[in-house]
Amino acid sequence: MRYLEDVVLKKWSAAVLAGALAVGALAGCGGGDDAGSGDSGGGGGKITMGFSQVGAESGWRTANTKSIQESAATAGIDLKFSDAQGKQENQIKAIRSFIAQRVDVIAFSPVVESGWDTVLKEAKDANIPVILTDRSVDSQDKTLYKSFIGSDFVLEGKKAGEWLVKEYEGKPEPVNIVELQGSPGAAPANDRKAGFAEVIKADPKFKVIASQTGQFTRTDGKEVMEAFLKAHQDIDVLYAHNDDMGLGAIEAIEAAGKKPGTDIKIITVDAVKDGMTALAAGKINYIVECSPLLGPQLMDLAKKVKAGETVEQRVVTEETTFTQEQAKAALPDRKY
Ligand code: AHR
């Protein structure tokens, strides 16, 4: 009799334990929303993510790298980080190495838009999901990646154009614009140019008299602006595709004896701390925000993808714009 009781008790304990494990596993799968839980999700072991970053060209990029590294640590994701130093060939090498290492998820911010199909197909054939962050690729086959999280760069360009149109409302004189483009072939350079052009074309008084790449860096922004100032005496507006190029250009404008923000109006994109400081000081007139804080959402997506959940193909980052007054108010709390 005693023996029978022991057997029943053991069976009951085993059933309770199995039930508890099942609930725990489910909680782990569904826990993808809590990036701070330390649970890698997916119901299995720790997730390994291979991440290929563009480089360290701007304040935005530094903040983006920090966001990704810190969020991975918080989410309990093992991050293999690789810096492509602005070269597509380095990114392709890094992705191939992540495939060889059999990471769970590959994420990357593509240096340029084109030329990814072959390596993305290799990842797909190896059954390793890819998530694009910050910038997209122009591949027609959308099954080559699971999701793309990042800004709407065309919209950013449009916002810059809309501010300009409003600023010169009711003033019929021609407005001479110089443009500092981002690195050639990069999605934000292509799209910010296109969005801006689409809005200002409505009024022929807006003329882009010079447009050249400043590689998204302060040094190149300064150099190219120096050349613009030498070639054109009548620049009214500078549109820079990021804060760093705008900040470099400010140095060139001041060295040429002109007042940035007054003699030449300046619009930039990003809203990093240095840009916001210059905006609050009246040296920049308007900044369109582009958020670099993509880490938490990226880790969340990685957990869901690893757990086999369906994720949205496109996650658009929420962003705003800043006038000089708004920058003064936002600066004390600006984290990056
Ligand atoms: O892809 C985002 C862009 O890349 C940022 O606007 C720019 O600063 C960075 O280098």
Short mmCIF file of N, CA, C and O and ligand atoms in Angstrom, two decimals, residues 54 57-61 109 134-135 153 156 188 192 215-216 241-244 269-270 290, ligand 1:
data_model
loop_
_atom_site.label_atom_id
_atom_site.label_comp_id
_atom_site.label_asym_id
_atom_site.label_seq_id
_atom_site.Cartn_x
_atom_site.Cartn_y
_atom_site.Cartn_z
N VAL A 54 28.30 50.56 -39.56
CA VAL A 54 28.87 51.34 -40.67
C VAL A 54 30.29 51.79 -40.35
O VAL A 54 31.21 51.63 -41.16
N GLU A 57 31.60 57.55 -38.14
CA GLU A 57 31.73 58.80 -38.89
C GLU A 57 31.11 60.02 -38.21
O GLU A 57 31.49 61.14 -38.51
N SER A 58 30.18 59.80 -37.28
CA SER A 58 29.44 60.96 -36.73
C SER A 58 29.05 60.73 -35.28
O SER A 58 29.13 59.61 -34.76
N GLY A 59 28.58 61.83 -34.64
CA GLY A 59 28.09 61.71 -33.27
C GLY A 59 26.89 60.78 -33.22
O GLY A 59 26.69 60.04 -32.25
N TRP A 60 26.08 60.81 -34.28
CA TRP A 60 24.92 59.93 -34.38
C TRP A 60 25.35 58.47 -34.30
O TRP A 60 24.79 57.66 -33.58
N ARG A 61 26.41 58.16 -35.08
CA ARG A 61 26.86 56.76 -35.16
C ARG A 61 27.38 56.28 -33.80
O ARG A 61 27.14 55.15 -33.40
N SER A 109 23.76 47.67 -40.40
CA SER A 109 23.34 48.97 -40.91
C SER A 109 24.13 49.18 -42.20
O SER A 109 25.32 49.49 -42.15
N ASP A 134 18.64 50.90 -39.04
CA ASP A 134 18.99 52.26 -39.45
C ASP A 134 18.82 52.48 -40.95
O ASP A 134 18.06 53.34 -41.37
N ARG A 135 19.53 51.70 -41.78
CA ARG A 135 19.46 51.91 -43.22
C ARG A 135 18.97 50.64 -43.92
O ARG A 135 19.28 49.53 -43.48
N PHE A 153 13.83 58.30 -44.10
CA PHE A 153 14.77 59.36 -44.50
C PHE A 153 14.17 60.33 -45.53
O PHE A 153 14.54 61.49 -45.56
N GLU A 156 12.34 62.79 -43.58
CA GLU A 156 13.26 63.75 -42.95
C GLU A 156 13.62 64.87 -43.93
O GLU A 156 13.63 66.04 -43.58
N PRO A 188 20.41 57.24 -46.35
CA PRO A 188 20.03 58.57 -45.85
C PRO A 188 20.47 59.70 -46.77
O PRO A 188 19.82 60.75 -46.82
N ARG A 192 17.34 61.72 -48.18
CA ARG A 192 17.22 63.08 -47.65
C ARG A 192 17.31 64.09 -48.78
O ARG A 192 16.69 65.14 -48.76
N GLN A 215 30.51 63.33 -46.79
CA GLN A 215 30.79 62.01 -46.18
C GLN A 215 30.22 61.83 -44.77
O GLN A 215 30.67 60.96 -44.03
N PHE A 216 29.29 62.66 -44.38
CA PHE A 216 28.69 62.60 -43.03
C PHE A 216 29.68 62.97 -41.93
O PHE A 216 29.43 62.71 -40.75
N HIS A 241 23.03 67.09 -44.64
CA HIS A 241 22.32 65.84 -44.35
C HIS A 241 22.57 65.30 -42.94
O HIS A 241 21.97 64.29 -42.56
N ASN A 242 23.54 65.89 -42.20
CA ASN A 242 23.63 65.55 -40.77
C ASN A 242 24.27 66.69 -39.99
O ASN A 242 24.82 67.64 -40.56
N ASP A 243 24.16 66.60 -38.66
CA ASP A 243 24.68 67.66 -37.79
C ASP A 243 26.18 67.83 -37.96
O ASP A 243 26.69 68.95 -37.99
N ASP A 244 26.90 66.71 -38.01
CA ASP A 244 28.36 66.80 -38.05
C ASP A 244 28.86 67.62 -39.23
O ASP A 244 29.73 68.48 -39.08
N VAL A 269 20.21 67.50 -40.07
CA VAL A 269 19.42 66.33 -39.64
C VAL A 269 20.22 65.59 -38.55
O VAL A 269 21.45 65.53 -38.65
N ASP A 270 19.56 65.05 -37.58
CA ASP A 270 20.08 64.18 -36.50
C ASP A 270 19.60 64.63 -35.12
O ASP A 270 19.00 63.87 -34.42
N CYS A 290 16.75 62.53 -36.16
CA CYS A 290 16.89 61.14 -36.61
C CYS A 290 17.39 60.39 -35.38
O CYS A 290 18.50 60.66 -34.91
O1 AHR B 1 22.13 56.46 -41.23
C1 AHR B 1 21.99 57.49 -40.34
C2 AHR B 1 22.98 58.58 -40.65
O2 AHR B 1 24.29 58.08 -40.64
C3 AHR B 1 23.02 59.74 -39.69
O3 AHR B 1 22.07 60.70 -39.95
C4 AHR B 1 24.39 60.24 -39.91
O4 AHR B 1 24.84 61.17 -38.94
C5 AHR B 1 25.10 58.93 -39.86
O5 AHR B 1 26.38 58.96 -40.15
#
